[in-house]
Coordinates of C-alpha atoms in Angstrom, one line a residue:
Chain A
X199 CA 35.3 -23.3 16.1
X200 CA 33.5 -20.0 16.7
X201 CA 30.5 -19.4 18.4
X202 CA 27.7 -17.0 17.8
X203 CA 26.8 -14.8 20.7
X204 CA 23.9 -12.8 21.7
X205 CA 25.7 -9.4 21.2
X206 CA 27.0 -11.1 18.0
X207 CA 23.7 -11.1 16.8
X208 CA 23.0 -7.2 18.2
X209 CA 26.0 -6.5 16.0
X210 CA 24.8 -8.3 13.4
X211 CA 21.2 -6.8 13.2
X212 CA 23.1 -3.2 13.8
X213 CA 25.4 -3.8 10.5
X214 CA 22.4 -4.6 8.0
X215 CA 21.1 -1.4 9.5
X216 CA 23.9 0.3 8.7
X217 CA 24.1 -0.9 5.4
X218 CA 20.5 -0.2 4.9
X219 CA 21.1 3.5 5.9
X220 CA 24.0 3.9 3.3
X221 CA 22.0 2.4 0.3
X222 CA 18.9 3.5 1.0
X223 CA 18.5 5.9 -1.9
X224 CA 20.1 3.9 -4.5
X225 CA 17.6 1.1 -3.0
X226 CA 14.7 4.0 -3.9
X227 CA 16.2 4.8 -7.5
X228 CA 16.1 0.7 -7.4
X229 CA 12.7 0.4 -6.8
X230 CA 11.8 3.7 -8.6
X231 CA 12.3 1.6 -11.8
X232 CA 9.8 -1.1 -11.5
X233 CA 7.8 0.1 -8.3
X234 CA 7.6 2.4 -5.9
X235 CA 10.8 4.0 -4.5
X236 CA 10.3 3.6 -1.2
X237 CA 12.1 0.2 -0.5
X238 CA 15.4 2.0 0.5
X239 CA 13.0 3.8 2.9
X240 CA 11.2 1.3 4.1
X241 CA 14.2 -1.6 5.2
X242 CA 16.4 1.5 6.2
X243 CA 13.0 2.4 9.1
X244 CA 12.5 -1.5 9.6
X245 CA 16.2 -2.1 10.6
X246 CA 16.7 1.0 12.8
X247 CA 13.4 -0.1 14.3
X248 CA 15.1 -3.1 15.2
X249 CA 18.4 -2.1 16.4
X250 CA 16.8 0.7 18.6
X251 CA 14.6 -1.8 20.4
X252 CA 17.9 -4.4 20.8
X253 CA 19.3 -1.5 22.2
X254 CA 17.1 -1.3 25.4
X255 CA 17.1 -5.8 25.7
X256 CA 18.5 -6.8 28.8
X257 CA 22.0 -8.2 28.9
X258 CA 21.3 -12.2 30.0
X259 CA 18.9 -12.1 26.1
X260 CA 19.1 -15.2 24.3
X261 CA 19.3 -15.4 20.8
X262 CA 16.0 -16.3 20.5
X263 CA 15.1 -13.1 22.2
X264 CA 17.2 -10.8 20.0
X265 CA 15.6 -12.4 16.8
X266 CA 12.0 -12.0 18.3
X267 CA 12.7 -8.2 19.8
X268 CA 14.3 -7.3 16.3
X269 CA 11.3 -9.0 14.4
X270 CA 8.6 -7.2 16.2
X271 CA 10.0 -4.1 15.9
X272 CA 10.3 -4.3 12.4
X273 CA 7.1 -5.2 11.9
X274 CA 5.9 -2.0 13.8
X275 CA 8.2 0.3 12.7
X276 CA 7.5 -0.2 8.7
X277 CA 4.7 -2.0 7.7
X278 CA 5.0 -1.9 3.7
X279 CA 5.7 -5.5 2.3
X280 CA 9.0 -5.8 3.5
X281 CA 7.9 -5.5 7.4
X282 CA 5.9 -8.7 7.3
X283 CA 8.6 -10.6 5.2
X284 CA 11.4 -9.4 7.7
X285 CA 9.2 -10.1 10.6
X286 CA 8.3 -13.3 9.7
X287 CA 12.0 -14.3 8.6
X288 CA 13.5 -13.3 12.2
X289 CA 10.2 -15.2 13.7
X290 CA 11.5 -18.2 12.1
X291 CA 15.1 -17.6 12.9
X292 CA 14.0 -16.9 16.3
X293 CA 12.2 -20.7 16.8
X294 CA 14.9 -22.4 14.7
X295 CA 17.5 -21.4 17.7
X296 CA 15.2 -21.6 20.8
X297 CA 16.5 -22.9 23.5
X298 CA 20.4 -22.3 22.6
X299 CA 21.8 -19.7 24.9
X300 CA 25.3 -19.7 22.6
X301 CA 25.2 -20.6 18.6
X302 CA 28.0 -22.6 16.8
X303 CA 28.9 -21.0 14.0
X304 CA 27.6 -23.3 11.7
X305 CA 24.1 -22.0 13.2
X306 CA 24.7 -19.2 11.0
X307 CA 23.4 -21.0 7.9
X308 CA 20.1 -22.7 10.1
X309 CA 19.3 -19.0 10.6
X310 CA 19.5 -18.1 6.6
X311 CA 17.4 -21.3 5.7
X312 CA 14.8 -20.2 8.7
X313 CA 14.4 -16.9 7.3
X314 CA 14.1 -18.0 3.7
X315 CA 11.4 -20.2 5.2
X316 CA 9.9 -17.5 6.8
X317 CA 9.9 -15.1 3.6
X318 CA 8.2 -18.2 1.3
X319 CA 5.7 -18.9 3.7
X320 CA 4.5 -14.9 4.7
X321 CA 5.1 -13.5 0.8
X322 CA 3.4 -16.9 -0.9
X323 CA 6.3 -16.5 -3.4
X324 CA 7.3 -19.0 -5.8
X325 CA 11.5 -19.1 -6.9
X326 CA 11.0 -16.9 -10.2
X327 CA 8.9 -14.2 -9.3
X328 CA 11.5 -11.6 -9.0
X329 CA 10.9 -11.4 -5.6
X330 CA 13.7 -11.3 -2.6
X331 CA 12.5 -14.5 -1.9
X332 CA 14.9 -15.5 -5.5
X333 CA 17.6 -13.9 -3.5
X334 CA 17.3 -16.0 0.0
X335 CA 16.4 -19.8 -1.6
X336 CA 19.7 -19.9 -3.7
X337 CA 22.0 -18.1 -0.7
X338 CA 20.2 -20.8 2.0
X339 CA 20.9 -23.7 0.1
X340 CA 24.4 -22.4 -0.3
X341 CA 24.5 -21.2 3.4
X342 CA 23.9 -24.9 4.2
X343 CA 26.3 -26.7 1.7
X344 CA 29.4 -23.9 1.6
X345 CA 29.1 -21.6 4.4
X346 CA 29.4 -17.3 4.1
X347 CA 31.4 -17.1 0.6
X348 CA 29.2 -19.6 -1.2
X349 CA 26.2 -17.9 0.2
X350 CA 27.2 -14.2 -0.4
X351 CA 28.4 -15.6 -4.0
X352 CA 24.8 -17.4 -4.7
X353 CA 22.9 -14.0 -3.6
X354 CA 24.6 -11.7 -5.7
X355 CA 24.2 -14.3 -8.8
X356 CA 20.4 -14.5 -7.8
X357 CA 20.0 -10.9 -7.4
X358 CA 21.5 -10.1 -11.0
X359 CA 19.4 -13.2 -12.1
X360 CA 16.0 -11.8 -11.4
X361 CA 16.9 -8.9 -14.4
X362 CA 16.3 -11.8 -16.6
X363 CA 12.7 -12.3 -14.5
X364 CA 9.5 -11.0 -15.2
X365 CA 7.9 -9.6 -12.1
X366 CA 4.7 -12.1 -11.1
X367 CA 4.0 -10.8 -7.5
X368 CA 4.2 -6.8 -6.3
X369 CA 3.5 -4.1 -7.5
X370 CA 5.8 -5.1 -10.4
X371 CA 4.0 -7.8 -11.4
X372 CA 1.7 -4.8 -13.3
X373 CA 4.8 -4.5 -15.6
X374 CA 4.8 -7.4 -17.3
X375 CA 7.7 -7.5 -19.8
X376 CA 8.7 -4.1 -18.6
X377 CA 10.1 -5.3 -15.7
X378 CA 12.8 -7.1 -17.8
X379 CA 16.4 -5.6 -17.6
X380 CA 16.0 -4.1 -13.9
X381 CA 16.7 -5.9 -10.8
X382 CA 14.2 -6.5 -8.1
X383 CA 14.9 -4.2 -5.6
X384 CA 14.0 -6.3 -2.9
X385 CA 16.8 -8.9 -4.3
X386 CA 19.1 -6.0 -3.9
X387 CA 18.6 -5.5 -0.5
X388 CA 18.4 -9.2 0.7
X389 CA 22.0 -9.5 -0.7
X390 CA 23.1 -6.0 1.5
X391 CA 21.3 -8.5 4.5
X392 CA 23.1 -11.6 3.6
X393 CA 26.8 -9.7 3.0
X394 CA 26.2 -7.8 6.4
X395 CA 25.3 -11.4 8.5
X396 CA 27.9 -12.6 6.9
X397 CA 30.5 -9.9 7.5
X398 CA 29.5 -10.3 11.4
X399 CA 28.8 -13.9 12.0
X400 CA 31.3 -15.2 9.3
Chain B
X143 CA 18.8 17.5 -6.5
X144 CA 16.6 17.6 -4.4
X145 CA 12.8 18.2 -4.3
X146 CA 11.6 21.5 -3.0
X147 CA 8.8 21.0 0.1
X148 CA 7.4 22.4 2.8
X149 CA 8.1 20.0 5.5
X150 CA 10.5 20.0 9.0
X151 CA 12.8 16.0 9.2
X152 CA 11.0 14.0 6.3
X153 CA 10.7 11.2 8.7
X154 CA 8.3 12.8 10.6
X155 CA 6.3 13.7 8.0
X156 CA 3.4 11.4 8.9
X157 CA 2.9 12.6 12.2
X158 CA 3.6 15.9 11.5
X159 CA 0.7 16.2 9.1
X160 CA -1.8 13.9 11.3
X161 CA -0.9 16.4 14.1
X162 CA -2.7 19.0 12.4
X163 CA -5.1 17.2 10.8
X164 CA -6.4 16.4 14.3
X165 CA -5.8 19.8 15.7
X166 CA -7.9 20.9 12.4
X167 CA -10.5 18.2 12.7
X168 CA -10.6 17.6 16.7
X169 CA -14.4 17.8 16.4
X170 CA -14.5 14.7 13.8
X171 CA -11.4 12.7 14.4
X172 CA -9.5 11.3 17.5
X173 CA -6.5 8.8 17.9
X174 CA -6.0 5.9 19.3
X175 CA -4.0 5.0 22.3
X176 CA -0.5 3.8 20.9
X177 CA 1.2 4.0 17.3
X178 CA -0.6 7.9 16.7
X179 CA -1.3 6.2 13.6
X180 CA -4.9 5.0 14.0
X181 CA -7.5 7.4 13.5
X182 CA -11.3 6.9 14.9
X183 CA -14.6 8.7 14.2
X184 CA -15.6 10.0 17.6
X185 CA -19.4 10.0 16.3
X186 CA -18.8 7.0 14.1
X187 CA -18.7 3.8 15.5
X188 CA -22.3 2.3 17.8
X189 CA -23.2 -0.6 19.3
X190 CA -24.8 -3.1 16.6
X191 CA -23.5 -1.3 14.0
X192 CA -20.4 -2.8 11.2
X193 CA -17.0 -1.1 12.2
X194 CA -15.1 0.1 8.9
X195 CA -12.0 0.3 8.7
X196 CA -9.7 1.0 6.0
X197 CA -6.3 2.8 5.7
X198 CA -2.9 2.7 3.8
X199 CA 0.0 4.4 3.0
X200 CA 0.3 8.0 3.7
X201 CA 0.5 10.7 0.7
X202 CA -2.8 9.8 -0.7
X203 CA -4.8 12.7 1.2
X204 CA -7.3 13.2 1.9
X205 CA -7.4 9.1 1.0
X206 CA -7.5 7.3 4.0
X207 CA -7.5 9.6 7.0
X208 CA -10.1 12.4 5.1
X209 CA -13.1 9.4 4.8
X210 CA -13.3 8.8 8.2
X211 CA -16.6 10.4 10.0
X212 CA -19.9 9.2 11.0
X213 CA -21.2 7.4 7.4
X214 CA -18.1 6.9 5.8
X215 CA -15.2 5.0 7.8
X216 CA -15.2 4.2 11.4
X217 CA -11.3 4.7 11.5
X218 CA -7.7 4.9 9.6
X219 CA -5.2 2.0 9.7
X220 CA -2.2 5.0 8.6
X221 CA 1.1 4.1 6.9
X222 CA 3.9 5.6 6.2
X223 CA 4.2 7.3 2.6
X224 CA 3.7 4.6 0.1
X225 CA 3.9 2.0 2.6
X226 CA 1.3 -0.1 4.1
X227 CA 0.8 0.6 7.6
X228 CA 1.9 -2.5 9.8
X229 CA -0.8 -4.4 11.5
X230 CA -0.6 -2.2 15.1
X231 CA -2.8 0.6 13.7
X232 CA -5.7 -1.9 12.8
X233 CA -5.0 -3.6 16.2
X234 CA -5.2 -0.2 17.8
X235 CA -8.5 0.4 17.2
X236 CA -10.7 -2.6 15.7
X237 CA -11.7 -2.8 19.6
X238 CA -13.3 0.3 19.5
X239 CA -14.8 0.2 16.5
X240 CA -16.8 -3.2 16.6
X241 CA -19.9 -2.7 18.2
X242 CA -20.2 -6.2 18.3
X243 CA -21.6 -7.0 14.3
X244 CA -18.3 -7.3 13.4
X245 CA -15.5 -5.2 11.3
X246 CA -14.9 -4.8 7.6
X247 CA -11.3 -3.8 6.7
X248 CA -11.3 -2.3 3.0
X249 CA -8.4 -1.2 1.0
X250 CA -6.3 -1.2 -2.1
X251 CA -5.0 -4.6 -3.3
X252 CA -0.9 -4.2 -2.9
X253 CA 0.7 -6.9 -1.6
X254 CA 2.2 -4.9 1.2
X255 CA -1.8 -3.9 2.5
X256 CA -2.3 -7.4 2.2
X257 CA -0.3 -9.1 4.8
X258 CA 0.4 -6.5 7.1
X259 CA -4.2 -6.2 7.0
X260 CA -3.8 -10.2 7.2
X261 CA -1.9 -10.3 10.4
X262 CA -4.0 -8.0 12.1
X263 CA -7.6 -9.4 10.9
X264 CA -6.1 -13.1 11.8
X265 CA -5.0 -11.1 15.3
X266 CA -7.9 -9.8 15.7
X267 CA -10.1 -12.8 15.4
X268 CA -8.2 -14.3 18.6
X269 CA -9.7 -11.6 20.7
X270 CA -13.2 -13.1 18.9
X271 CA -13.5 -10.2 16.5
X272 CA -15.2 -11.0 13.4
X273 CA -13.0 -9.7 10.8
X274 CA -13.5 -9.7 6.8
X275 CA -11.7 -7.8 4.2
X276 CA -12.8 -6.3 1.0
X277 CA -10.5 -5.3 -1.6
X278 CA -10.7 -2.3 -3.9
X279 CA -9.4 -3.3 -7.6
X280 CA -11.1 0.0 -9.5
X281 CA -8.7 0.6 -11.8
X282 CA -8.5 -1.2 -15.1
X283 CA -5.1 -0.3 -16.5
X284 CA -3.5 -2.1 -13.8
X285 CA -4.3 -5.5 -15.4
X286 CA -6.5 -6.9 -17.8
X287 CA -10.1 -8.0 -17.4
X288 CA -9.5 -11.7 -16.6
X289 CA -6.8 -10.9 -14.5
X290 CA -8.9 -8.7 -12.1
X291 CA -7.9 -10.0 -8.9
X292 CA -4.8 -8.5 -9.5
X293 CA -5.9 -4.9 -10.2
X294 CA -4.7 -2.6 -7.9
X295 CA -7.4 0.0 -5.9
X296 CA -6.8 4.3 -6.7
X297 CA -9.3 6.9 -6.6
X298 CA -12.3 4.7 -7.3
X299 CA -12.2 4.0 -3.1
X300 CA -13.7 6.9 -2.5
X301 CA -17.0 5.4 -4.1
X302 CA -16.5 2.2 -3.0
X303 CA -16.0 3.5 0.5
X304 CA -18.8 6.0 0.9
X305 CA -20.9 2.8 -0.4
X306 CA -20.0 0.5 2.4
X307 CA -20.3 3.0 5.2
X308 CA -23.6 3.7 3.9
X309 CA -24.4 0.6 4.1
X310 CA -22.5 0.3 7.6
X311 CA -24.9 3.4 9.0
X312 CA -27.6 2.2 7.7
X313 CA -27.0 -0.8 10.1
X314 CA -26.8 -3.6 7.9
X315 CA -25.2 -6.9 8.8
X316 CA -21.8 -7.5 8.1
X317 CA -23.1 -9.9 5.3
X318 CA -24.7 -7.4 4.2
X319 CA -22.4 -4.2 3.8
X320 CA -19.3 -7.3 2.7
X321 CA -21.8 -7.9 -0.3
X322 CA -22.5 -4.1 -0.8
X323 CA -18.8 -3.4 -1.1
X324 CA -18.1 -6.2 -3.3
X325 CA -20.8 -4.7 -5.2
X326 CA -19.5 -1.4 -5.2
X327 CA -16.1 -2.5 -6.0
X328 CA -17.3 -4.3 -9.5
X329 CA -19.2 -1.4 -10.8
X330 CA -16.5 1.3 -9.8
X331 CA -14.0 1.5 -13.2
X332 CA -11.1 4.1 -12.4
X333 CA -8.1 5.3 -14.9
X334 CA -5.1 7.7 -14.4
X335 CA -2.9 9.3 -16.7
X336 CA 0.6 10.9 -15.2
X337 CA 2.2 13.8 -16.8
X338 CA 5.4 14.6 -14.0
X339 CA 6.6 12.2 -11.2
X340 CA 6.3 13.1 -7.3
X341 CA 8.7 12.5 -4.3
X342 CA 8.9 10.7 -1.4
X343 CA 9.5 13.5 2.3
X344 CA 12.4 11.0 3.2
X345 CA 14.3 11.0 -0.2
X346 CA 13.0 14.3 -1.7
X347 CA 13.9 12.7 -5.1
X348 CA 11.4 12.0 -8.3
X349 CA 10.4 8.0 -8.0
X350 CA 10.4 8.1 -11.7
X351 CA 11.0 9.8 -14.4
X352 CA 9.5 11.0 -17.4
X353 CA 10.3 13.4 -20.4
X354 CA 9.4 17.1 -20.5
X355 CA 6.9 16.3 -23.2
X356 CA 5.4 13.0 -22.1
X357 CA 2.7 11.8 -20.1
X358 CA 2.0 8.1 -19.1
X359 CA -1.8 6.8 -19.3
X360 CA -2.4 4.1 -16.8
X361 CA -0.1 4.9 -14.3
X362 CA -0.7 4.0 -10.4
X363 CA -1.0 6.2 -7.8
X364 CA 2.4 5.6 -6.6
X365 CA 4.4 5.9 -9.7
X366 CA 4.1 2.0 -10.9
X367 CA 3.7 2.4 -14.7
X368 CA 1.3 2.0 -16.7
X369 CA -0.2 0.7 -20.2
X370 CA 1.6 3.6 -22.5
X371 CA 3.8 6.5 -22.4
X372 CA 3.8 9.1 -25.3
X373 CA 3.5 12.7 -25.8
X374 CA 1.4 15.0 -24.2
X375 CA -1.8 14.8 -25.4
X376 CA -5.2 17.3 -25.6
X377 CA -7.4 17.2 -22.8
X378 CA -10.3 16.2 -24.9
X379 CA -7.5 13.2 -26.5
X380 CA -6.8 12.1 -23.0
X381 CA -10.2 12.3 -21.8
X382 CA -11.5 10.2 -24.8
X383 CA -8.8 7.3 -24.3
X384 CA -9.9 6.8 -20.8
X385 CA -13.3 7.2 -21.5
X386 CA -13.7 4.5 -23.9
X387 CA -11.8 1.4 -21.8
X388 CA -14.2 2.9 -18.7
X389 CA -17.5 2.7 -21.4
X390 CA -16.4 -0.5 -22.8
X391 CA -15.7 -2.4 -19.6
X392 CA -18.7 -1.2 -18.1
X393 CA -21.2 -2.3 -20.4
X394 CA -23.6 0.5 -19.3
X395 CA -27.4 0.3 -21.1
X396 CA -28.5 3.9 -22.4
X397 CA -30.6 5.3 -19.2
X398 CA -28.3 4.1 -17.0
X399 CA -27.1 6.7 -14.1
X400 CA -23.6 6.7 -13.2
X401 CA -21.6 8.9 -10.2
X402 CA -18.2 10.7 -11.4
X403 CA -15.0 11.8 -9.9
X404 CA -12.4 13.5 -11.9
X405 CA -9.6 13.5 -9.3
X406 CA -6.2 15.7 -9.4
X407 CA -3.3 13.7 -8.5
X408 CA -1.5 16.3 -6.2
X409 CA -0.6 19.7 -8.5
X410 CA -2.7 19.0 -11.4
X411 CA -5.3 22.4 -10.6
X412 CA -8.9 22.4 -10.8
X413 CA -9.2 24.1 -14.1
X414 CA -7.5 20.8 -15.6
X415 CA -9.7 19.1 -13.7
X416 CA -12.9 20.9 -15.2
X417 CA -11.5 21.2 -18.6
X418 CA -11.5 17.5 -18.6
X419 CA -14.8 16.8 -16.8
X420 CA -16.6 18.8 -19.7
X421 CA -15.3 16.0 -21.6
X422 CA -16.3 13.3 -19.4
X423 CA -19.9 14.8 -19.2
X424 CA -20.1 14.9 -23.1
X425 CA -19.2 11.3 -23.5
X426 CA -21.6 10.1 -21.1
X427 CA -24.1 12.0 -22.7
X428 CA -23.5 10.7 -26.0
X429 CA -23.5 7.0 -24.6
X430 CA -26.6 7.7 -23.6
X431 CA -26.3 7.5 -19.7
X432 CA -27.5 10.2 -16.6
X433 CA -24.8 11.8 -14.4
X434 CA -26.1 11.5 -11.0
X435 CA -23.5 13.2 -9.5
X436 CA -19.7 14.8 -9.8
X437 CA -16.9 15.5 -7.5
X438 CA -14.1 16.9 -9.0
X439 CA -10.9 18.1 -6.8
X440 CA -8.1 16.4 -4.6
X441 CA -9.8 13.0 -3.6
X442 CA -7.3 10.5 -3.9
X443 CA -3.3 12.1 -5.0
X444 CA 0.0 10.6 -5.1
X445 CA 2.1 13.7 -3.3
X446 CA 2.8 16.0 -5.6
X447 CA 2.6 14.0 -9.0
X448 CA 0.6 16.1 -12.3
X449 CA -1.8 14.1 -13.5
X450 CA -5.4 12.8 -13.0
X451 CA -7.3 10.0 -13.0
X452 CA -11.5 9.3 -14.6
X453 CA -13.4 7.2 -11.9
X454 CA -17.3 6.3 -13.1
X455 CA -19.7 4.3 -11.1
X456 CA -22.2 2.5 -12.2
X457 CA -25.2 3.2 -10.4
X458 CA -28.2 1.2 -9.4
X459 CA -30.9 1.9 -7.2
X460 CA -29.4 0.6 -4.3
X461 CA -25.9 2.7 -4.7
X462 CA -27.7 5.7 -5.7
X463 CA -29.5 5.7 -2.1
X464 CA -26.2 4.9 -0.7
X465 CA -23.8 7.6 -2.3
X466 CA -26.8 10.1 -1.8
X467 CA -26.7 9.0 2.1
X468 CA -25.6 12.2 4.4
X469 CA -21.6 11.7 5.9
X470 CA -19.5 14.0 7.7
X471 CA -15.9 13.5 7.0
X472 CA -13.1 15.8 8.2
X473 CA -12.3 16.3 4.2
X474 CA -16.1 15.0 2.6
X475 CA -19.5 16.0 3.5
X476 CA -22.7 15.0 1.9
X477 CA -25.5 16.5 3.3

């Protein structure tokens, strides 16, 4: 069995940023259709935010550190609606492995289900909203039952779910049946997060 | 391709442009110690006086950063463009900004304002500050009537605003200027129309996109879309759509006085601007009601989007004195 390591987690956190840098735009042009355009922006800031503070953490961090470091500088480096859902997520994945200074692997899918807690509780989101939070529910549940590939394969059915959702919370929500056909962009990006955990932790 | 602007790395944007606001506006405007992103009145905020404080996303100018001044806003919680600021720019400054009757945070209702605000008025009252929020819902094409708790707040702020700082200077309790804005907020009926999209610094690409010949009535301030796209219209034809969903939600008797901004929503130029406040004058006139006063010019823009929006208040005696009450703002002035 595998274990889960601080820098496993530093590597972890520096992969979604990665993949948050390379799909920013087409996370804009994403957004740009029922919203705002600046979601690509705003995770791409939040998770370079992040990895820059893990960068200065002091070698002997606990996980619980890594996930608390990351979330607060995420939450000051972006703002927008994403910082507090983010922040709050790594809060919670943060407390659900306090006290462990190594994870086992199958830690991996306690983090998920933490940080689809945190993400219901901050956004008040119901599953159906078109909201990431349709995204994390389906891929925690799967996390829990069948590991990386079931939760990687239960986010991207999710994500190309909510084109058959009509937006209730966000800006959205103002659409009403517009938002029909085009996937919520913050579903787009939670599956990026989900494949990029699982790409390091898996 | 990409848009053309006048800016250095887009991510810096922010900063960049509050570094010359304060280097413009050093006499009105200082910053708080830590994110640069908090802006304070230096002549604002007094002992037993409410601290106001409202703020945003960045690319609204001179909405947030341009209301702040002794009668208006005590300071600026500033994001970064389109994005609500996180809660360290509130946190920055509520401190110095509560002269011990309390702070009122005010801004647009988005979801994002909304939680990141949240966490710092729930932060805030563990250091024993008393925090409440008022949210701006002005414009009614963002959802219908019965649904008004979802409408989102646009150019109809800068009423609802200068209301509650009034009210603030005036030294009312924070009972008081909470009810005033509510107040101010109900009466204040804003609508846009959008005829070319803008683009963010950091992507310098169009957030949406609309025909050559088309123009989209109800659209938000940062692209969301509104409640009908169609051709271009006349000025008087666009005018007279958005004037009669403002008259018929207002509910206005004949006599009654009303405050106006026609507002340009980044390129749009003043002689639009004019062309359709001519219109707007007429139909109040012919509903019977008295134009107290007009702004007309860059209040409240989305970058560099073509368009404008209609704001109306609906005046009573109360808001009359309070609109009327001097301010001095680094980008408004009533004197």
């Amino acid at each position: 069995m595998g274990t889960i390591t601080s820098a496993d987690l530093i590597a972890m956190l520096s992969a979604i940023a990665d993949t948050m840098d390379e799909n920013r735009d087409a996370l804009c042009a994403l957004d740009g259709e029922i919203g705002d355009g600046d979601h690509g922006v705003a995770m791409a800031l939040g998770f370079n935010a992040a990895r820059d503070a893990l960068a200065d953490l002091e070698a002997d961090a606990v996980p619980t550190q890594v996930l608390n470091t990351a979330a607060k500088a995420f939450l000051s480096g972006v703002g927008a609606s994403c910082g507090p859902l983010y922040a709050t997520a790594m809060m919670r994945a943060a407390a659900a492995v306090k006290g462990q200074d190594v994870l086992s692997s199958e830690d991996g899918s306690k983090l998920v289900a933490a940080m689809a807690e945190g993400i219901a509780h901050r956004g008040k989101a119901s599953v159906g909203d078109k909201t990431m939070l349709d995204v994390w529910h389906p891929a925690a549940e799967a996390a829990t039952e069948g590991g990386w590939s079931a939760a990687i394969k239960a986010a991207e059915d999710a994500a190309e779910g909510t084109k058959m959702m009509q937006a209730k919370l966000g800006r959205a929500a103002r659409l009403g049946e517009r938002s029909l056909g085009h996937m919520d962009p913050g579903a787009a990006s939670a599956v990026l997060v989900i494949k990029a955990m699982a790409s390091t932790l898996g | 391709m990409k848009t053309k602007k006048i800016i250095n790395d887009g991510a810096n944007a922010v900063d960049e442009m509050l570094d010359g606001i304060l280097l413009a506006h050093g006499n009105i405007l200082r910053r708080a110690d830590g994110s640069g992103r908090a802006i304070i009145a230096k002549d604002g905020p007094r002992d037993g006086k409410v601290g106001l404080m409202i703020g945003g996303g960045s690319g609204h100018e001179p909405t947030f950063v341009g209301f702040v001044g002794r009668g208006l806003a005590d300071a600026a919680a500033i994001g970064n463009v389109f994005a609500s600021p996180p809660p360290d720019p509130a946190l920055e400054s509520v401190n110095e900004i509560n002269g011990g009757a309390g702070v009122l945070f005010m801004y647009g209702n988005y979801a994002g304002d909304v939680m990141n605000f949240d966490m710092a008025a729930e932060m805030a009252a563990m250091d024993d500050i008393e925090v409440r929020t008022v949210l701006t819902t002005d414009d009614i094409a963002s959802a219908p009537l019965d649904e008004i708790e979802k409408r989102r707040g646009v150019a109809g702020n800068f009423f609802i605003f200068k209301a509650a700082g009034a009210a603030a200077d005036e030294m009312m309790s924070l009972d008081e200027v909470e009810r005033v804005a509510r107040h101010a907020n109900a009466r204040t009926y804003t609508m846009g129309v959008a005829l070319s999209p803008c683009s963010l610094p950091q992507t310098r690409t169009f957030n949406f996109e609309l025909g050559p010949d088309e123009m989209e009535i109800g659209m938000g301030i940062h692209g969301e879309p509104g409640i009908e796209r169609g051709p271009l219209k006349t000025a008087d034809e666009i005018t007279d759509e958005i004037m009669d969903r403002i008259l018929s939600e207002m509910g206005a008797q004949v006599g009654d006085r009303v405050a106006v901004l026609v507002n340009s929503l980044g390129s749009t130029p003043l002689m639009e601007l004019y062309i359709m406040n001519r219109r707007v004058q007429a139909r109040l006139a012919e509903a019977g009601l008295e134009t107290h006063a007009t702004w007309v010019g860059n209040y409240c823009t989305s970058l560099e989007m073509a368009g404008a929006s209609i704001t109306v208040m609906h005046l009573d005696d109360e808001l009359t004195r309070l609109i009327d009450r001097p301010c001095e703002c680094a980008m408004f002035r009533v004197v």
